[in-house]
Amino acid sequence: MNITTILDVERVVVNAAPTSKKKTLEFLGNILCSKFEHLTPQLVTNFLCSREKLSSTAIGNGVALPHSRLKNINQAVAALVVLKNPIDFDTLDNQPVDIFFGLLVPENACEDHLQILAAVARLFNEPQNALHIRSLKTSQQVFDFACQALNHTEPGLKGTG
């Protein structure tokens, strides 16, 4: 998977300060909508919140994958946010979350959507990867690690951009 087709260093944030689930989804909405002139932070946040109401996107190890499909975008976009302090995110394991991989994909890109989520989930299924990301100090370091790790997680996965 060439993660750089959907993620760039400008959408990677380290030591972010949201203090609740809602504020974190708003933070992600702001970052994700920046790729598209026609999207507003509120619209993206609403989609992310609607998806969370279906079931938590937390996957364990302090990681969540908030995501949504939108009909008015033509390429996938991702954001990676590491919080300064973990927050309650209604997880099945009752553990707080501090790493968020946010994702928006075109409405008709179901296969790509699932492949991206699966690759990211495999990355974070290894607890040492989340621990390593937490130890990194800059957005560039987190971006570089994510690119290296995800580019090797699923080499056959095509980009959606």
Coordinates of N, CA and C in Angstrom, one line a residue:
M1 N 0.8 -1.2 0.0 CA 0.0 0.0 0.0 C 0.9 1.2 0.0
N2 N 0.7 2.1 -0.9 CA 1.4 3.4 -0.9 C 0.6 4.4 -0.2
I3 N 0.8 4.5 1.1 CA 0.0 5.4 2.0 C 0.1 6.8 1.5
T4 N 1.2 7.2 0.8 CA 1.3 8.6 0.5 C 0.3 9.1 -0.6
T5 N -0.5 8.1 -1.1 CA -1.6 8.5 -2.0 C -2.8 9.1 -1.2
I6 N -2.8 8.8 0.1 CA -4.0 9.3 0.9 C -3.5 10.1 2.1
L7 N -2.3 10.0 2.5 CA -1.8 10.7 3.7 C -0.6 11.5 3.4
D8 N -0.5 12.7 3.9 CA 0.7 13.5 3.8 C 1.0 14.1 5.2
V9 N 2.2 14.6 5.3 CA 2.7 15.0 6.6 C 1.9 16.1 7.2
E10 N 1.2 16.9 6.4 CA 0.4 18.0 6.8 C -0.9 17.5 7.6
R11 N -1.2 16.3 7.3 CA -2.4 15.7 8.0 C -2.0 14.7 9.1
V12 N -0.8 14.8 9.6 CA -0.3 14.1 10.7 C 0.0 15.1 11.9
V13 N -0.6 14.8 13.0 CA -0.5 15.7 14.2 C -0.1 14.9 15.4
V14 N 0.9 15.4 16.1 CA 1.5 14.8 17.3 C 1.2 15.7 18.5
N15 N 0.8 15.1 19.6 CA 0.5 15.9 20.8 C -0.7 16.8 20.7
A16 N -1.7 16.3 19.9 CA -2.9 17.1 19.8 C -3.7 17.1 21.2
A17 N -4.5 18.1 21.4 CA -5.0 18.3 22.7 C -6.5 18.1 22.9
P18 N -7.3 17.5 21.9 CA -8.7 17.3 22.2 C -8.9 16.5 23.5
T19 N -9.9 16.8 24.2 CA -10.1 16.1 25.5 C -11.4 15.3 25.6
S20 N -12.1 15.1 24.5 CA -13.3 14.2 24.5 C -13.4 13.6 23.1
K21 N -14.3 12.6 23.0 CA -14.6 11.9 21.8 C -15.1 12.9 20.7
K22 N -16.1 13.7 21.1 CA -16.6 14.7 20.2 C -15.6 15.7 19.7
K23 N -14.7 16.2 20.6 CA -13.7 17.2 20.2 C -12.6 16.5 19.3
T24 N -12.4 15.3 19.5 CA -11.4 14.6 18.7 C -12.0 14.4 17.3
L25 N -13.2 14.0 17.2 CA -13.9 13.8 15.9 C -13.9 15.2 15.1
E26 N -14.2 16.3 15.9 CA -14.2 17.6 15.3 C -12.8 17.9 14.8
F27 N -11.8 17.6 15.6 CA -10.4 17.8 15.2 C -10.0 17.1 13.9
L28 N -10.4 15.8 13.8 CA -10.2 15.0 12.6 C -11.0 15.6 11.4
G29 N -12.2 16.0 11.7 CA -13.0 16.6 10.6 C -12.3 17.8 10.0
N30 N -11.7 18.7 10.9 CA -11.0 19.9 10.4 C -9.8 19.5 9.5
I31 N -9.1 18.5 9.9 CA -7.9 18.0 9.2 C -8.3 17.4 7.9
L32 N -9.3 16.5 7.9 CA -9.7 15.7 6.7 C -10.3 16.6 5.7
C33 N -11.1 17.6 6.1 CA -11.8 18.4 5.1 C -10.8 19.4 4.4
S34 N -9.6 19.6 4.9 CA -8.7 20.5 4.3 C -8.2 20.1 2.9
K35 N -8.4 18.8 2.6 CA -8.0 18.3 1.3 C -9.0 18.7 0.2
F36 N -10.2 19.1 0.6 CA -11.3 19.3 -0.3 C -11.9 20.7 -0.1
E37 N -11.9 21.6 -1.1 CA -12.4 22.9 -0.9 C -13.9 23.0 -0.6
H38 N -14.6 22.0 -1.1 CA -16.1 22.0 -1.0 C -16.6 21.4 0.3
L39 N -15.8 20.8 1.1 CA -16.2 20.2 2.3 C -16.0 21.1 3.5
T40 N -16.9 21.1 4.5 CA -16.7 21.9 5.7 C -16.4 20.9 6.8
P41 N -15.7 21.5 7.8 CA -15.4 20.7 9.0 C -16.6 20.1 9.6
Q42 N -17.7 20.8 9.7 CA -18.9 20.4 10.3 C -19.5 19.2 9.6
L43 N -19.5 19.2 8.2 CA -20.0 18.1 7.4 C -19.2 16.9 7.7
V44 N -17.9 17.0 7.6 CA -17.1 15.8 7.8 C -17.2 15.3 9.3
T45 N -17.3 16.2 10.2 CA -17.5 15.7 11.6 C -18.8 15.0 11.8
N46 N -19.9 15.5 11.1 CA -21.2 14.9 11.2 C -21.1 13.4 10.7
F47 N -20.4 13.2 9.6 CA -20.3 11.9 9.0 C -19.5 11.0 9.9
L48 N -18.4 11.5 10.5 CA -17.6 10.7 11.4 C -18.4 10.3 12.7
C49 N -19.2 11.3 13.2 CA -20.0 11.0 14.4 C -21.1 10.0 14.1
S50 N -21.7 10.1 12.9 CA -22.8 9.2 12.5 C -22.2 7.8 12.4
R51 N -21.0 7.6 11.9 CA -20.4 6.3 11.8 C -20.1 5.8 13.2
E52 N -19.6 6.6 14.1 CA -19.4 6.2 15.5 C -20.6 5.8 16.2
K53 N -21.8 6.3 15.9 CA -23.0 6.0 16.5 C -23.4 4.5 16.2
L54 N -23.0 4.1 15.0 CA -23.3 2.7 14.6 C -22.5 1.7 15.5
S55 N -21.2 2.0 15.7 CA -20.4 1.2 16.6 C -19.0 1.9 16.7
S56 N -18.4 1.7 17.8 CA -17.1 2.3 18.0 C -16.1 1.8 16.9
T57 N -15.3 2.8 16.4 CA -14.2 2.4 15.5 C -12.9 2.1 16.2
A58 N -12.9 2.0 17.5 CA -11.7 1.7 18.3 C -11.4 0.2 18.0
I59 N -10.1 -0.1 17.8 CA -9.7 -1.5 17.5 C -8.8 -2.1 18.6
G60 N -8.6 -1.4 19.7 CA -7.8 -1.9 20.7 C -6.4 -1.3 20.7
N61 N -5.6 -1.5 21.7 CA -4.2 -1.0 21.8 C -4.2 0.5 21.8
G62 N -5.4 1.2 22.2 CA -5.4 2.6 22.3 C -5.5 3.3 20.9
V63 N -6.1 2.5 19.9 CA -6.2 3.0 18.6 C -7.6 3.0 18.1
A64 N -8.0 4.0 17.3 CA -9.3 4.1 16.7 C -9.1 4.5 15.2
L65 N -10.1 4.0 14.4 CA -10.1 4.3 13.0 C -11.3 5.0 12.5
P66 N -11.6 6.2 12.9 CA -12.9 6.8 12.5 C -12.8 7.0 11.0
H67 N -13.9 6.6 10.3 CA -14.0 6.7 8.9 C -15.4 6.9 8.4
S68 N -15.4 7.3 7.1 CA -16.7 7.5 6.5 C -16.5 7.5 4.9
R69 N -17.6 7.1 4.3 CA -17.7 7.2 2.8 C -18.5 8.4 2.5
L70 N -18.0 9.2 1.5 CA -18.7 10.4 1.1 C -19.0 10.4 -0.4
K71 N -20.2 10.8 -0.8 CA -20.4 10.8 -2.3 C -19.8 12.0 -3.0
N72 N -19.5 13.0 -2.4 CA -19.0 14.2 -3.1 C -17.5 14.4 -3.0
I73 N -16.7 13.3 -2.9 CA -15.3 13.3 -3.0 C -14.8 12.3 -4.1
N74 N -13.7 12.5 -4.7 CA -13.2 11.6 -5.8 C -11.9 10.9 -5.4
Q75 N -11.4 11.1 -4.2 CA -10.2 10.3 -3.8 C -10.3 10.2 -2.3
A76 N -9.6 9.1 -1.8 CA -9.5 8.9 -0.4 C -8.5 9.9 0.2
V77 N -8.7 10.2 1.5 CA -7.8 11.0 2.3 C -7.8 10.5 3.7
A78 N -6.6 10.6 4.3 CA -6.4 10.1 5.7 C -5.7 11.2 6.5
A79 N -5.9 11.0 7.8 CA -5.2 11.8 8.8 C -4.8 10.9 9.9
L80 N -3.6 11.2 10.5 CA -3.1 10.4 11.7 C -2.8 11.4 12.8
V81 N -3.5 11.1 13.9 CA -3.4 12.1 15.0 C -3.1 11.3 16.3
V82 N -2.1 11.8 17.0 CA -1.6 11.2 18.3 C -1.9 12.2 19.3
L83 N -2.8 11.9 20.3 CA -3.2 12.8 21.3 C -2.1 12.9 22.4
K84 N -2.1 14.1 23.0 CA -1.2 14.3 24.1 C -1.6 13.4 25.3
N85 N -2.9 13.3 25.5 CA -3.5 12.5 26.6 C -4.6 11.6 26.1
P86 N -4.6 10.3 26.4 CA -5.7 9.4 25.9 C -7.0 9.9 26.4
I87 N -8.1 9.5 25.6 CA -9.4 9.9 26.0 C -10.3 8.6 26.0
D88 N -11.4 8.8 26.7 CA -12.5 7.7 26.6 C -13.1 7.7 25.2
F89 N -13.2 6.6 24.6 CA -13.7 6.5 23.2 C -14.7 5.4 23.1
D90 N -15.4 5.0 24.2 CA -16.4 4.0 24.2 C -15.8 2.7 23.5
T91 N -14.7 2.2 24.0 CA -14.0 1.1 23.4 C -14.6 -0.2 24.0
L92 N -14.5 -1.3 23.3 CA -14.9 -2.6 23.8 C -14.0 -3.1 24.9
D93 N -12.7 -2.7 24.8 CA -11.7 -3.1 25.9 C -11.7 -2.1 27.0
N94 N -12.5 -1.1 27.0 CA -12.6 -0.1 28.1 C -11.3 0.6 28.3
Q95 N -10.4 0.7 27.3 CA -9.2 1.4 27.4 C -9.3 2.7 26.6
P96 N -8.6 3.7 27.2 CA -8.6 5.0 26.5 C -7.9 4.9 25.1
V97 N -8.1 5.9 24.3 CA -7.5 5.9 22.9 C -6.7 7.2 22.8
D98 N -5.6 7.1 22.2 CA -4.7 8.2 21.9 C -4.2 8.3 20.5
I99 N -4.4 7.2 19.7 CA -4.0 7.2 18.3 C -5.2 7.1 17.4
F100 N -5.4 8.0 16.5 CA -6.5 8.1 15.6 C -6.1 8.1 14.1
F101 N -6.5 7.1 13.3 CA -6.3 7.2 11.9 C -7.7 7.5 11.3
G102 N -7.9 8.7 10.9 CA -9.1 9.1 10.2 C -9.1 8.9 8.7
L103 N -10.2 8.5 8.2 CA -10.2 8.2 6.8 C -11.6 8.6 6.1
L104 N -11.5 9.2 5.0 CA -12.6 9.5 4.1 C -12.4 8.8 2.8
V105 N -13.4 8.2 2.2 CA -13.2 7.6 0.9 C -14.5 7.9 0.1
P106 N -14.3 7.9 -1.2 CA -15.5 8.1 -2.1 C -16.6 7.0 -1.8
E107 N -17.8 7.4 -1.9 CA -18.9 6.6 -1.6 C -18.9 5.2 -2.3
N108 N -18.4 5.2 -3.6 CA -18.5 4.0 -4.4 C -17.2 3.2 -4.3
A109 N -16.2 3.6 -3.4 CA -14.9 2.9 -3.3 C -15.0 1.9 -2.1
C110 N -16.0 1.1 -2.0 CA -16.1 0.1 -0.9 C -14.9 -0.8 -0.8
E111 N -14.4 -1.3 -1.9 CA -13.3 -2.3 -1.8 C -12.0 -1.6 -1.3
D112 N -11.7 -0.4 -1.8 CA -10.6 0.4 -1.4 C -10.7 0.7 0.1
H113 N -11.9 1.2 0.5 CA -12.2 1.5 1.9 C -11.8 0.4 2.8
L114 N -12.3 -0.8 2.5 CA -12.1 -2.0 3.4 C -10.6 -2.4 3.3
Q115 N -10.0 -2.3 2.2 CA -8.5 -2.6 2.1 C -7.7 -1.7 2.9
I116 N -8.0 -0.4 2.9 CA -7.2 0.6 3.7 C -7.4 0.3 5.1
L117 N -8.7 0.2 5.6 CA -8.9 -0.1 7.0 C -8.2 -1.4 7.4
A118 N -8.3 -2.4 6.6 CA -7.6 -3.7 7.0 C -6.1 -3.5 7.1
A119 N -5.5 -2.8 6.2 CA -4.0 -2.6 6.3 C -3.7 -1.8 7.6
V120 N -4.4 -0.8 7.9 CA -4.2 0.0 9.1 C -4.4 -0.8 10.3
A121 N -5.5 -1.6 10.3 CA -5.8 -2.5 11.5 C -4.7 -3.5 11.7
R122 N -4.1 -4.1 10.6 CA -3.0 -5.0 10.7 C -1.8 -4.3 11.3
L123 N -1.5 -3.1 10.9 CA -0.4 -2.3 11.5 C -0.5 -2.2 13.0
F124 N -1.7 -1.8 13.4 CA -1.9 -1.5 14.8 C -2.3 -2.8 15.6
N125 N -2.5 -3.9 15.0 CA -2.7 -5.2 15.7 C -1.5 -5.6 16.4
E126 N -0.4 -5.1 16.0 CA 0.9 -5.3 16.7 C 1.1 -4.2 17.7
P127 N 1.0 -4.5 19.0 CA 1.1 -3.4 20.0 C 2.3 -2.6 20.0
Q128 N 3.4 -3.2 19.5 CA 4.7 -2.4 19.5 C 4.6 -1.3 18.5
N129 N 3.8 -1.4 17.4 CA 3.7 -0.3 16.5 C 3.0 0.9 17.1
A130 N 2.0 0.7 17.9 CA 1.4 1.8 18.6 C 2.3 2.4 19.6
L131 N 3.0 1.5 20.3 CA 4.0 2.0 21.3 C 5.1 2.9 20.6
H132 N 5.5 2.4 19.5 CA 6.6 3.2 18.8 C 6.0 4.5 18.3
I133 N 4.8 4.6 17.8 CA 4.3 5.9 17.4 C 4.2 6.8 18.5
R134 N 3.8 6.3 19.7 CA 3.7 7.1 20.9 C 5.0 7.7 21.3
S135 N 6.1 7.0 21.0 CA 7.4 7.5 21.4 C 8.0 8.6 20.4
L136 N 7.4 8.7 19.3 CA 7.9 9.7 18.3 C 7.5 11.1 18.7
K137 N 8.3 12.0 18.3 CA 8.1 13.4 18.8 C 7.6 14.4 17.8
T138 N 7.7 14.1 16.5 CA 7.3 15.0 15.4 C 6.3 14.4 14.4
S139 N 5.6 15.2 13.8 CA 4.7 14.7 12.7 C 5.5 14.0 11.6
Q140 N 6.6 14.5 11.3 CA 7.4 13.9 10.2 C 7.9 12.5 10.6
Q141 N 8.3 12.3 11.9 CA 8.7 11.0 12.3 C 7.5 10.0 12.3
V142 N 6.3 10.5 12.7 CA 5.1 9.6 12.7 C 4.8 9.3 11.2
F143 N 4.8 10.3 10.4 CA 4.5 10.1 8.9 C 5.5 9.1 8.3
D144 N 6.8 9.3 8.6 CA 7.8 8.4 8.0 C 7.6 6.9 8.5
F145 N 7.3 6.8 9.8 CA 7.1 5.4 10.3 C 5.8 4.8 9.6
A146 N 4.7 5.6 9.6 CA 3.5 5.1 9.0 C 3.7 4.7 7.6
C147 N 4.4 5.5 6.8 CA 4.6 5.2 5.4 C 5.4 3.9 5.3
Q148 N 6.5 3.8 6.0 CA 7.3 2.6 5.9 C 6.5 1.4 6.4
A149 N 5.8 1.4 7.5 CA 5.1 0.3 8.0 C 3.9 -0.1 7.1
L150 N 3.1 0.9 6.6 CA 2.0 0.6 5.8 C 2.4 0.2 4.4
N151 N 3.4 0.7 3.9 CA 3.9 0.3 2.5 C 4.3 -1.1 2.5
H152 N 4.6 -1.7 3.7 CA 5.0 -3.1 3.8 C 3.9 -4.0 4.3
T153 N 2.9 -3.4 4.8 CA 1.7 -4.2 5.4 C 1.0 -4.9 4.3
E154 N 0.7 -4.2 3.2 CA -0.1 -4.8 2.1 C 0.5 -4.3 0.8
P155 N 1.5 -4.9 0.3 CA 2.2 -4.4 -0.9 C 1.3 -4.4 -2.2
G156 N 0.3 -5.2 -2.2 CA -0.5 -5.3 -3.4 C -1.7 -4.3 -3.4
L157 N -1.9 -3.6 -2.4 CA -3.0 -2.6 -2.3 C -2.8 -1.4 -3.1
K158 N -3.6 -1.1 -4.0 CA -3.5 0.0 -4.8 C -4.0 1.3 -4.1
G159 N -3.4 2.4 -4.5 CA -3.9 3.7 -4.0 C -5.2 4.0 -4.6
T160 N -5.9 4.9 -3.9 CA -7.2 5.3 -4.4 C -7.2 6.7 -4.9
G161 N -6.1 7.4 -5.0 CA -6.0 8.8 -5.4 C -5.6 8.9 -6.7

